[in-house]
Coordinates of C-alpha atoms and ligand atoms in Angstrom, one line a residue:
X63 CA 20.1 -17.5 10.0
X64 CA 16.4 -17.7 10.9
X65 CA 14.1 -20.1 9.0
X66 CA 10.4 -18.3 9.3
X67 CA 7.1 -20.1 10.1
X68 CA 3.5 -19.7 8.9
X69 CA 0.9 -18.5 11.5
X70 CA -1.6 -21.7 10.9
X71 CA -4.7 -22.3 13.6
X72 CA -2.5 -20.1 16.4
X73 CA 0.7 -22.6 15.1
X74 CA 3.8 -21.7 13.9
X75 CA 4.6 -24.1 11.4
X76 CA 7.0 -24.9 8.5
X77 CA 5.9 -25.1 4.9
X78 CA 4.6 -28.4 4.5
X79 CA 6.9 -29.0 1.1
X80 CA 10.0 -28.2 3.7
X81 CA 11.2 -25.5 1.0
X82 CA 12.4 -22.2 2.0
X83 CA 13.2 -19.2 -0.7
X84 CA 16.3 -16.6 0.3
X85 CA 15.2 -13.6 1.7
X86 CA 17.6 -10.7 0.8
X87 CA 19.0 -7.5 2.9
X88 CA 18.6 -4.8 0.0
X89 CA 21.5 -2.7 1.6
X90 CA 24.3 -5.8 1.4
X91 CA 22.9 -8.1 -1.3
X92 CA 23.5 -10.9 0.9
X93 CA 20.7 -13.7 1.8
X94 CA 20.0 -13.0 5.8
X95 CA 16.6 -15.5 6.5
X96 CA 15.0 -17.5 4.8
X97 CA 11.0 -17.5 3.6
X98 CA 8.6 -20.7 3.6
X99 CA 7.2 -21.6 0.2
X100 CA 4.3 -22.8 0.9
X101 CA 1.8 -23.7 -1.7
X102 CA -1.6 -25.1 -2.3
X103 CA -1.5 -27.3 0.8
X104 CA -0.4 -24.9 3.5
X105 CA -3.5 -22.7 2.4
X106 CA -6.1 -25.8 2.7
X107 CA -5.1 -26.0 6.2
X108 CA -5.2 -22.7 6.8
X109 CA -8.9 -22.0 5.1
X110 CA -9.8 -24.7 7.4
X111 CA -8.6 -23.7 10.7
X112 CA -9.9 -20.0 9.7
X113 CA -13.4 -21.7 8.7
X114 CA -13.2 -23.5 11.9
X115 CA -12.9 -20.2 14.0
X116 CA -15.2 -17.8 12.0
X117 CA -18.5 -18.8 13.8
X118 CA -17.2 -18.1 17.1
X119 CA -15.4 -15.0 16.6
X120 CA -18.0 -13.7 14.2
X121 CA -20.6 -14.0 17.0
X122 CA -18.8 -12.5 20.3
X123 CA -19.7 -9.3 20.7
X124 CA -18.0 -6.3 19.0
X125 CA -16.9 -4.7 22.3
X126 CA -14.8 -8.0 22.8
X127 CA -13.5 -8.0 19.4
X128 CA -12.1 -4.9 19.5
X129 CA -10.6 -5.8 22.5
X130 CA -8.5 -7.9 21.0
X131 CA -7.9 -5.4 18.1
X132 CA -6.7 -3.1 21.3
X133 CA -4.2 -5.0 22.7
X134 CA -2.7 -5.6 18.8
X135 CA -2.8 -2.8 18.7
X136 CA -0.5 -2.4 22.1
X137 CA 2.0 -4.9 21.3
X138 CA 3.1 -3.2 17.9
X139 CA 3.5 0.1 19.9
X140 CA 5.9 -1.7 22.3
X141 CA 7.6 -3.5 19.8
X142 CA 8.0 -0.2 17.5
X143 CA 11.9 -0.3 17.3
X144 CA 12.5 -3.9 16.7
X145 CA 9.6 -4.1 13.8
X146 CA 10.9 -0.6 12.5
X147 CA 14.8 -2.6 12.1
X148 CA 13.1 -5.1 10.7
X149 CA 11.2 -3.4 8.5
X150 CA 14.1 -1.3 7.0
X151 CA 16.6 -4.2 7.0
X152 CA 14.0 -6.5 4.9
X153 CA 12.3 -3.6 2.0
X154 CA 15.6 -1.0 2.3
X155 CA 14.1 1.9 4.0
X156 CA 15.5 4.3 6.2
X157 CA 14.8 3.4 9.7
X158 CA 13.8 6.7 10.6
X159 CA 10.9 6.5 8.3
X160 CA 10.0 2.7 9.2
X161 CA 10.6 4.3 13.4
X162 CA 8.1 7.8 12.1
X163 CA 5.7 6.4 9.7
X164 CA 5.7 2.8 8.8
X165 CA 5.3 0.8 12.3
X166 CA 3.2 3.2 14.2
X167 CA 0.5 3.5 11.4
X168 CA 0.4 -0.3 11.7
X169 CA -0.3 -0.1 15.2
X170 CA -2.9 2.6 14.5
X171 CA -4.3 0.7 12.1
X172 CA -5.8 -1.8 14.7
X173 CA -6.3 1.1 17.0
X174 CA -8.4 2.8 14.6
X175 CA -10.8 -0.8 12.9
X176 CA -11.3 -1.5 16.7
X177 CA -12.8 1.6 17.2
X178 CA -14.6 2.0 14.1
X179 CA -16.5 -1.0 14.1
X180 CA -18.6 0.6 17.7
X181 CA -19.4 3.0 14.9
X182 CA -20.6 1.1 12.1
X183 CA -24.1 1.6 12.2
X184 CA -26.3 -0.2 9.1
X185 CA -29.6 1.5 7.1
X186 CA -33.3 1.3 8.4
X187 CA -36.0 1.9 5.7
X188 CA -39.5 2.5 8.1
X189 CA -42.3 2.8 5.5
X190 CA -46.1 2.9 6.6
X191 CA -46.6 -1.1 6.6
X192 CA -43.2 -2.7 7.1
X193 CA -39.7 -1.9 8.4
X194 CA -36.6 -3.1 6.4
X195 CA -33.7 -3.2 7.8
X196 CA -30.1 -4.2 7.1
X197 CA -27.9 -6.8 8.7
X198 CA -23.8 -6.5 7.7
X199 CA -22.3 -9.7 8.4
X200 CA -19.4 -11.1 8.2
X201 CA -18.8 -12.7 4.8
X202 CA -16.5 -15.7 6.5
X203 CA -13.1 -16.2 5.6
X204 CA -10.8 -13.7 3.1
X205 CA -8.0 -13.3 1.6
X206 CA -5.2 -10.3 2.3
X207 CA -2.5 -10.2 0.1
X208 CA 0.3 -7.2 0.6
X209 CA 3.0 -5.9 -1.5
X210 CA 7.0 -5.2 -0.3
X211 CA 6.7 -1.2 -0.1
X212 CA 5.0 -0.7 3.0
X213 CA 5.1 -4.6 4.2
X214 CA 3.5 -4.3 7.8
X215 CA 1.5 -0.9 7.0
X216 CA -0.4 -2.3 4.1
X217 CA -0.6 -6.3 5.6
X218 CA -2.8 -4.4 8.7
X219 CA -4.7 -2.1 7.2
X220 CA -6.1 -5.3 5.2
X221 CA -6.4 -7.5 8.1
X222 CA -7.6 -4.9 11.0
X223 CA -10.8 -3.9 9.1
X224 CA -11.5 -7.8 7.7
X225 CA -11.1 -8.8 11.4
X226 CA -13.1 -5.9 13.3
X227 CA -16.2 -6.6 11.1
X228 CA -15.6 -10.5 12.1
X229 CA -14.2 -12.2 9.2
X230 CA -11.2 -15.1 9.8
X231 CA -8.3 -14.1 7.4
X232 CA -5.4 -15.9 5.3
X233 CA -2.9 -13.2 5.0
X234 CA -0.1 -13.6 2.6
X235 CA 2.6 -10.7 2.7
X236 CA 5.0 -10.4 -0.2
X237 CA 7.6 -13.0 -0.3
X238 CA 10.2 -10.3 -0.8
X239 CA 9.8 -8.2 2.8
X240 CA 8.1 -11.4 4.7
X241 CA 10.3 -10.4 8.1
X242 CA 8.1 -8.2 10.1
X243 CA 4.7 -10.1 9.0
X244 CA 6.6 -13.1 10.7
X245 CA 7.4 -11.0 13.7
X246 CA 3.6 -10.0 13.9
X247 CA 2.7 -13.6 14.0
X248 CA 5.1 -14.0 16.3
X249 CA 3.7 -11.3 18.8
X250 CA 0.1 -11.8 18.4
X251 CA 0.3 -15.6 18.0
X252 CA -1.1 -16.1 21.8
X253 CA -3.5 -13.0 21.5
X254 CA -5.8 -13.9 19.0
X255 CA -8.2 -17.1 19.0
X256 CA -6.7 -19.9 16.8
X257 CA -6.8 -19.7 13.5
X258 CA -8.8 -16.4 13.0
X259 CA -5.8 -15.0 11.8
X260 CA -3.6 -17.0 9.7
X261 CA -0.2 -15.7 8.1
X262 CA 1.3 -18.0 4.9
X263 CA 4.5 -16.8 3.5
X264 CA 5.2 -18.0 -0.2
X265 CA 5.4 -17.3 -4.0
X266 CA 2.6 -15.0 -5.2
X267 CA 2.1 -17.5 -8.0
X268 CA 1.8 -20.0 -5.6
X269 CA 0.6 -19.6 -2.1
X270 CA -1.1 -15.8 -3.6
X271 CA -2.4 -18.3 -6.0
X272 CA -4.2 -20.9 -4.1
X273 CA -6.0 -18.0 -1.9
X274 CA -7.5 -16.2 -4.6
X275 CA -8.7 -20.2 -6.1
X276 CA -9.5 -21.6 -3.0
X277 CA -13.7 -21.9 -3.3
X278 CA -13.9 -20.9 0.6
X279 CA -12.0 -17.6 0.1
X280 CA -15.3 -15.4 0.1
X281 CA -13.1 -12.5 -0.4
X282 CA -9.8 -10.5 -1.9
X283 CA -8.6 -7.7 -0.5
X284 CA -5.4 -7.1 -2.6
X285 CA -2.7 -4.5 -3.0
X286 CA -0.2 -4.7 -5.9
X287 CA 0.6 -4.5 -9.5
X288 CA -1.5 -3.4 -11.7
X289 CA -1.0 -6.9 -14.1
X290 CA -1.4 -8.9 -11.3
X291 CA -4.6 -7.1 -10.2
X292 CA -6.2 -8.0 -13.3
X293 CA -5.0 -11.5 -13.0
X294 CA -6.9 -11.8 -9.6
X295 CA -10.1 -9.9 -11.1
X296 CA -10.1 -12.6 -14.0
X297 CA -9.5 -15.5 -12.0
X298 CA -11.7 -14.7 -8.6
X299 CA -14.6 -13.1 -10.6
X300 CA -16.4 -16.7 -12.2
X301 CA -16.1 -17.7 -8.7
X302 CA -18.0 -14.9 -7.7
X303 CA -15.6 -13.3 -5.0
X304 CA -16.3 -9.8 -3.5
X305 CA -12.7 -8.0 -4.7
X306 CA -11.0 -4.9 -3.5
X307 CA -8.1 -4.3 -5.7
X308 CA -5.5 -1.0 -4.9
X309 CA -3.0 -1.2 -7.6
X310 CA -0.1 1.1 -9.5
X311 CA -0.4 4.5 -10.2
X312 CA 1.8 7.3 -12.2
X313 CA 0.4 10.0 -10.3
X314 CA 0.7 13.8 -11.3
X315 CA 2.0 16.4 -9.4
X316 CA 0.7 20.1 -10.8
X317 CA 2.5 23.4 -9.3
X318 CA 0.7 26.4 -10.3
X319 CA 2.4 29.6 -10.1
X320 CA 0.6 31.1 -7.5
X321 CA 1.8 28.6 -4.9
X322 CA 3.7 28.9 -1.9
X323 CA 6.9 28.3 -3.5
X324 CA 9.1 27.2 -0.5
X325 CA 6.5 24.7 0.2
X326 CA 5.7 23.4 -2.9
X327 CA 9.3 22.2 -3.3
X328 CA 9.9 20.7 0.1
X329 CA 6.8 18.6 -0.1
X330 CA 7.7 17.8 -3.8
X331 CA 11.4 16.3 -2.9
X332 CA 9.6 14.5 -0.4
X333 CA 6.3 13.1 -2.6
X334 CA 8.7 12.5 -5.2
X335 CA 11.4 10.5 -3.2
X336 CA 10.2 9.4 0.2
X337 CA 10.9 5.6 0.4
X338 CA 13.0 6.2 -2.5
X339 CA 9.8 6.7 -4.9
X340 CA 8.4 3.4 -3.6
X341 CA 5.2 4.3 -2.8
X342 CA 2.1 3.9 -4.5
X343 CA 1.3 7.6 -3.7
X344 CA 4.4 9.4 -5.1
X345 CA 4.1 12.0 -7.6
X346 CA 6.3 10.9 -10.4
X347 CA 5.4 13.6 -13.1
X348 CA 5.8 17.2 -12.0
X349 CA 4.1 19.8 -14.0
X350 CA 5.5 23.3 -12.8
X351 CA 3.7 26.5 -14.5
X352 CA 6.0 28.2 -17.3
X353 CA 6.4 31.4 -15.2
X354 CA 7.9 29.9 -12.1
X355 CA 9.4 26.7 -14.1
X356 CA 13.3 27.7 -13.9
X357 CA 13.1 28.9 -10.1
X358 CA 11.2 25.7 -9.1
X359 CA 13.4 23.1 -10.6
X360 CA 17.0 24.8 -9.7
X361 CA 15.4 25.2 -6.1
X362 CA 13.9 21.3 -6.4
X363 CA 17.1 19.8 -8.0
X364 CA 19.8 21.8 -5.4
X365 CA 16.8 20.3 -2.6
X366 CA 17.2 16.8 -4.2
X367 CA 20.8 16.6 -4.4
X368 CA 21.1 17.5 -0.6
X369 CA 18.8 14.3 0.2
X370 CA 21.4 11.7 2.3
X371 CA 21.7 8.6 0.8
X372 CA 23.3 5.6 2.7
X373 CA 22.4 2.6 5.3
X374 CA 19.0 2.0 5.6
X375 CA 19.9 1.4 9.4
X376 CA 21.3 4.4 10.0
X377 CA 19.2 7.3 11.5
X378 CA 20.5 9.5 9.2
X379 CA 19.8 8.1 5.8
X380 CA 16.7 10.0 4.1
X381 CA 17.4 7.4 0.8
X382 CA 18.0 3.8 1.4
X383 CA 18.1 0.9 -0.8
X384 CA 15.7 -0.6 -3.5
X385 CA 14.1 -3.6 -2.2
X386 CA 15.7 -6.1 -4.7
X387 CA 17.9 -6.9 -7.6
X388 CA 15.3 -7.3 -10.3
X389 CA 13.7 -4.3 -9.0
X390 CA 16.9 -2.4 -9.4
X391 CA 17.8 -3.5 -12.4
X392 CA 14.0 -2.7 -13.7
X393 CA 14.6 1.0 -12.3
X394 CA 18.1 1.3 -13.9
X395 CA 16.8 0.3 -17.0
X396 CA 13.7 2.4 -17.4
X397 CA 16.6 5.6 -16.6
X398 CA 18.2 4.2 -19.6
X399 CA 15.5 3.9 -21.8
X400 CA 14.7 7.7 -20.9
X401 CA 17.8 8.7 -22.2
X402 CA 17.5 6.9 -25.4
X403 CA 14.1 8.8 -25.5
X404 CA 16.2 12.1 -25.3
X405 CA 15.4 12.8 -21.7
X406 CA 18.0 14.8 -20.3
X407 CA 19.3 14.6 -16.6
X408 CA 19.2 16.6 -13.9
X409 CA 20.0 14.7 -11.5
X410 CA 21.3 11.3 -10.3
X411 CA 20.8 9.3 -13.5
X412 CA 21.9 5.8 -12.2
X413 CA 23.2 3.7 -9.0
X414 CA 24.6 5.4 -5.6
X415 CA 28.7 3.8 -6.3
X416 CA 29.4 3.6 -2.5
X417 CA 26.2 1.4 -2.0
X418 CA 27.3 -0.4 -4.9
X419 CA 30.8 -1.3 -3.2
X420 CA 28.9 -2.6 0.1
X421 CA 27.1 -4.9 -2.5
X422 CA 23.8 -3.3 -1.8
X423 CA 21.1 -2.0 -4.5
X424 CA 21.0 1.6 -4.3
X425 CA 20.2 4.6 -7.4
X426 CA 20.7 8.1 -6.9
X427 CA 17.7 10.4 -6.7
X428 CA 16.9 10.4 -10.5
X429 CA 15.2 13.7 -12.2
X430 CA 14.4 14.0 -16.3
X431 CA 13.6 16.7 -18.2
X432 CA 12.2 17.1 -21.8
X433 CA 10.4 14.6 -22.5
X434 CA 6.8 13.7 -24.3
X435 CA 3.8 13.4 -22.0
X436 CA 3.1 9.9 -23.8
X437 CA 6.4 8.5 -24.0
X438 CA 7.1 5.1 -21.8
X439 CA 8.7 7.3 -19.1
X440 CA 5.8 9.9 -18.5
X441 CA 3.0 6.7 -19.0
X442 CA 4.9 3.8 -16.9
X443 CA 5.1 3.2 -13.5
X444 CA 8.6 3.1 -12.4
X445 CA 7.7 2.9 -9.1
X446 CA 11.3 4.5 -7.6
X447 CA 13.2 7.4 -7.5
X448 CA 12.7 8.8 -10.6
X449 CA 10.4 11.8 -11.7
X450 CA 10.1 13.8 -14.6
X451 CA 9.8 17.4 -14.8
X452 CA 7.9 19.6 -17.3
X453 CA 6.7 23.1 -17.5
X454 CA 3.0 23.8 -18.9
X455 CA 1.1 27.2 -19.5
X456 CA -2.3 27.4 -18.7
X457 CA -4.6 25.8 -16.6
X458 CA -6.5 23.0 -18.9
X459 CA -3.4 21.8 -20.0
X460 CA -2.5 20.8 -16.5
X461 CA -5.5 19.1 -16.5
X462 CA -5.4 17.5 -19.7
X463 CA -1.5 16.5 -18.6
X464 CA -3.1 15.3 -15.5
X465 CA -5.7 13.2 -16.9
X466 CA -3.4 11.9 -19.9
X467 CA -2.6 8.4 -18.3
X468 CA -4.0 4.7 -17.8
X469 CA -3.6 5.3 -14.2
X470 CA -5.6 7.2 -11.3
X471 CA -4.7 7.1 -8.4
X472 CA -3.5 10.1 -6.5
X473 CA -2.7 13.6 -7.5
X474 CA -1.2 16.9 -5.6
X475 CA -2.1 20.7 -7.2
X476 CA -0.4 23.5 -5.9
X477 CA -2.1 26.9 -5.7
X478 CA -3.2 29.6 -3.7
X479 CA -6.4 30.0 -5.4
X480 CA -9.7 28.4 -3.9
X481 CA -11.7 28.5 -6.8
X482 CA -8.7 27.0 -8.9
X483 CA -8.3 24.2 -6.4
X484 CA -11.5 23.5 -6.0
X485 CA -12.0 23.4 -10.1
X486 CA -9.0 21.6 -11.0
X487 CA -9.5 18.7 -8.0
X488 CA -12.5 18.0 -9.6
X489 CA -11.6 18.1 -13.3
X490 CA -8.3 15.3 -12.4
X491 CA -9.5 11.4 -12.4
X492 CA -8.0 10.4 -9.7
X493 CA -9.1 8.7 -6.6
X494 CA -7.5 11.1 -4.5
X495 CA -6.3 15.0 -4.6
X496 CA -4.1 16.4 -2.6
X497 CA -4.5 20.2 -2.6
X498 CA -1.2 22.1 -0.9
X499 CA -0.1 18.8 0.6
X500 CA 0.8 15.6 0.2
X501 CA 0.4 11.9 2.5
X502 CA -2.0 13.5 5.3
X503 CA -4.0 10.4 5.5
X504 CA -7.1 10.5 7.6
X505 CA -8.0 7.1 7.9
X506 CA -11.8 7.7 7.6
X507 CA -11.5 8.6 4.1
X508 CA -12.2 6.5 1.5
X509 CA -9.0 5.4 -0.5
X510 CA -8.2 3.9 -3.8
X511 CA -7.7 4.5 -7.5
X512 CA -9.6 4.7 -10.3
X513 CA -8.7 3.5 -13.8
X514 CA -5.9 0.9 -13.7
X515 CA -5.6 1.9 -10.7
X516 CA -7.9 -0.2 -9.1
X517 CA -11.0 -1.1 -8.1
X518 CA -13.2 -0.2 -4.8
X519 CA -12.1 1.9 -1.9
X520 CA -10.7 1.1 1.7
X521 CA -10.5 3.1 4.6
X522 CA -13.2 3.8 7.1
X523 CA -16.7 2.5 6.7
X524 CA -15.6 1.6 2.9
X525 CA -13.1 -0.9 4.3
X526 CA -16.0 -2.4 6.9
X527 CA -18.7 -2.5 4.1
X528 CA -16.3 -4.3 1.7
X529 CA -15.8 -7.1 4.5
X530 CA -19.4 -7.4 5.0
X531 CA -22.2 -9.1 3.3
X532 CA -25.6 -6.5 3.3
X533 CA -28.9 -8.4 3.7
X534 CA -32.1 -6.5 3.5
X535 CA -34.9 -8.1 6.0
X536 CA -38.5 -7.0 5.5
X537 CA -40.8 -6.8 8.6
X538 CA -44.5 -6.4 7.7
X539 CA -46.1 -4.4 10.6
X540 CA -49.3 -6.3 11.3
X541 CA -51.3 -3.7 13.5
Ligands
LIG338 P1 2.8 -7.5 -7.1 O1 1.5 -7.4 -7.8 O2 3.9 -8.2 -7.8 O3 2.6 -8.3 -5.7 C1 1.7 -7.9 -4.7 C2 1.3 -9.1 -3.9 O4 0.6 -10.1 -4.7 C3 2.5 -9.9 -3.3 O5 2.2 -10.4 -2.1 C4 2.7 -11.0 -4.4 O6 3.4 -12.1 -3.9 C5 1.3 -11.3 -4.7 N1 1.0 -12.0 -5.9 C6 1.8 -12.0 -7.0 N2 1.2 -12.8 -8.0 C7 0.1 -13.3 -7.5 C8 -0.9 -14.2 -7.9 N3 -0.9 -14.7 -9.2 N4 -2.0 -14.5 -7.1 C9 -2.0 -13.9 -5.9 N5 -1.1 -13.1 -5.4 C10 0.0 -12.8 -6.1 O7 3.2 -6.1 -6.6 P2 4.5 -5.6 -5.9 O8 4.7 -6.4 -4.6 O9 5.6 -5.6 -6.9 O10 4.1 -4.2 -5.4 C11 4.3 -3.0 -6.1 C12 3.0 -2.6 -6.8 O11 2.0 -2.3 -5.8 C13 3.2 -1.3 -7.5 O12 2.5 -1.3 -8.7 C14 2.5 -0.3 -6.6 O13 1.9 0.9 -7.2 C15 1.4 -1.1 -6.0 N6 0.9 -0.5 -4.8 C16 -0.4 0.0 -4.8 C17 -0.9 0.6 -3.7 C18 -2.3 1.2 -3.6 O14 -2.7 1.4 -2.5 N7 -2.9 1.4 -4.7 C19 -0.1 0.8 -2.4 C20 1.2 0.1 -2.6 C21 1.7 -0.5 -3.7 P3 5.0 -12.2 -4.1 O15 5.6 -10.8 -3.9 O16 5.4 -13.1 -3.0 O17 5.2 -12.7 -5.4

């Protein structure tokens, strides 16, 4: 079984305390590589072989850089089915989604920074007697740090923008799906100068640690928990760090009764239960007008219960595995406590039996009924598949439903009415509103949450002014 390496200074290397920690296969239980813990020490040498190559690759031109970001870019498209088998043996996905979605949106991530940054253009204020202008620099070396959800798709949306604006990064992915990260350092190890993009595998309390304390770490760019987020933000913010923080959300999904029907419960199985509900974007309270509330659920339900649960590796499966035991057992446990709470079941309601035989960590699509808008169910993130269903009446009550949680980060609303959409998208704090749809992601918008859902926004220019530094220089026209 394969002992992985951290990407140090164009290196692969071991962890310097020669400790490893399993790595799991969510679909069999069973311990298949093994993960450096690296700590404190590993990260010194990699802030200083990143600090070592900032000036040069901060200073070659941007045509060059992107270059580079190119031919990234290239390799993940050519290595699409090995990193998408990776992908779904490490986190538990189907490997048609990982094949569809997961590895080509890392490759387009590099493809779209590289050509971004030819676009980032920076302000000029001309005034009678002087010119200001604005510089964006780089702001040195940062910090990316990735959850297990979407392990390569989140890890390069981080490090293509930090790199494109000319930044050296220390990556660290999560130490549960570390496979295809390694494979990516693997690939690109001979691409990129050494040590502008370095790649540390460890303990989020540990390695995650020492990034976010390291003094040289001008930046965090962080996806994750919201309890973690605010453990960063406390820690990195006396030390003055520019942060980016996309954390958890408990995101509403409204169906009105004027909606397309068929639609709204295709999309709906799929927002609610894509990646088995672990994605930070999933609707996991539907809100379904009182009119059309029995026809949508028994149509939603029959829709759900059709959904093909099995290996991850297998091109079939639409719901694999949850990506590990304590995860599982958090999911399973949060079903429970809805049922104490008097939720009733619709559907699924615990773990898939035959994945259970084959030792793996599956639950059955999982939908509750009847239960209060504040309880822990409807206010937690459960972050899997699990949703709760609920029927309203009018149209500020959606809203209020909407708008009744800590969290804010995405949102769908179903309707066939313009002025509606247009009303109710603005009255719902969320970062994001889908209106009739759900996951079309153009990568130029700006992304993130609002609330505990996070702080600051990626995506597009938003991404490349977060990795810059803005300096204002004042020219004094002496005619
Ligand atoms: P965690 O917050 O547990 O971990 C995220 C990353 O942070 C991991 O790499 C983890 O390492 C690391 N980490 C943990 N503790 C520290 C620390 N003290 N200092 C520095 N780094 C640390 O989140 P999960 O991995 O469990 O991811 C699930 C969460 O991510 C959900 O809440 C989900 O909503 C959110 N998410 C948000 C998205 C968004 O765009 N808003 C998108 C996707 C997910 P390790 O795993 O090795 O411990």
């Amino acid at each position: 079984m394969e002992q992985m390496r951290n990407l140090i200074g164009g290196q692969l290397v071991p962890p310097l305390s020669g400790q490893y920690l399993d790595n799991f296969n969510p679909a069999t239980g069973k311990v298949w590589s093994y993960v450096p813990r690296s700590n404190h020490e590993d990260i010194a040498n990699a802030v200083s072989a990143a600090s070592k190559a900032q000036k040069e690759w901060s200073e070659i031109s941007i045509d060059e850089r992107a270059k580079f970001l190119f031919r990234i870019a290239d390799v993940i498209d050519q290595n699409c089915e090995e990193l998408a088998a990776l992908e779904s043996k490490d986190q538990g996905k189907p490997v048609g989604l990982a094949l569809s979605v997961d590895i080509p949106r890392s490759g387009q991530n590099f493809r779209f920074f590289a050509s971004a940054i030819s676009q980032f253009s920076s302000e000029a204020h001309i005034d009678q007697q002087w010119v200001n202008y604005t510089r964006r620099d780089a702001l040195g070396v940062v910090g990316c740090i990735s959850p297990w959800n979407l392990p390569l798709y989140l890890l390069t949306w981080k490090i293509a923008p930090a790199l494109a604006a000319g930044n050296c990064v220390i990556a660290k992915p999560s130490e549960i799906t570390p496979a295809t990260a390694y494979r990516f350092s693997e690939l690109i190890q001979d691409i990129l100068p050494p040590g502008v993009l370095n790649i540390i595998h460890g303990r989020g309390d540990e390695a995650g640690e020492a990034i976010i304390n390291h003094p040289e770490v001008q930046a965090i760019s962080f996806t994750g928990g919201t309890a973690t987020g605010a453990h960063i933000a406390q820690t990195a913010a006396p030390m003055f760090k520019k942060l980016s923080l996309e954390l958890g959300g408990k995101n509403p999904n409204i169906i009105f009764a004027d909606c397309d029907l068929k639609s709204a419960v295709s999309t709906s199985v799929r927002s609610s239960f894509a990646n088995q509900g672990e994605i930070c974007l999933c609707g996991s309270r539907i809100y379904v007008q009182k009119e059309i509330y029995k026809e949508f659920k028994n149509e939603f339900i029959a829709q759900v219960e059709q959904l093909k649960q099995g290996d991850p590796s297998d091109n079939q499966t639409q719901q694999g595995a949850i990506v590990s035991k304590p995860h599982y057992q958090k999911i399973l446990n949060s079903i429970e406590k809805a049922k104490e709470l008097g939720g009733k079941i619709l559907c699924g309601g615990g773990p898939w039996e035959q994945g259970a035989k084959l030792g793996g960590w599956f639950i059955k699509p999982t939908v509750i009924e009847g239960l209060s808008i504040s309880c822990e169910t409807n206010q937690d993130e459960i972050f899997g598949p699990v949703v709760t269903i609920s029927p309203f009446e009018t149209e500020p009550e959606a809203i209020k439903l909407a708008n009744q949680s800590r969290y804010g980060l995405a949102s769908s609303i179903w309707t066939q009415d313009l002025a509606r959409a247009h009303r109710v998208s603005k009255a719902i704090k969320t970062g994001i509103v889908w209106v009739n749809c759900w996951m079309k992601r153009d990568l130029r918008t700006p992304f993130g949450g609002t609330k505990a859902s996070g702080v600051g926004r990626e995506g597009g220019l938003e991404a490349l002014r977060f990795f810059t530094e803005p300096k204002n220089i004042c020219l004094e026209i002496n005619e």
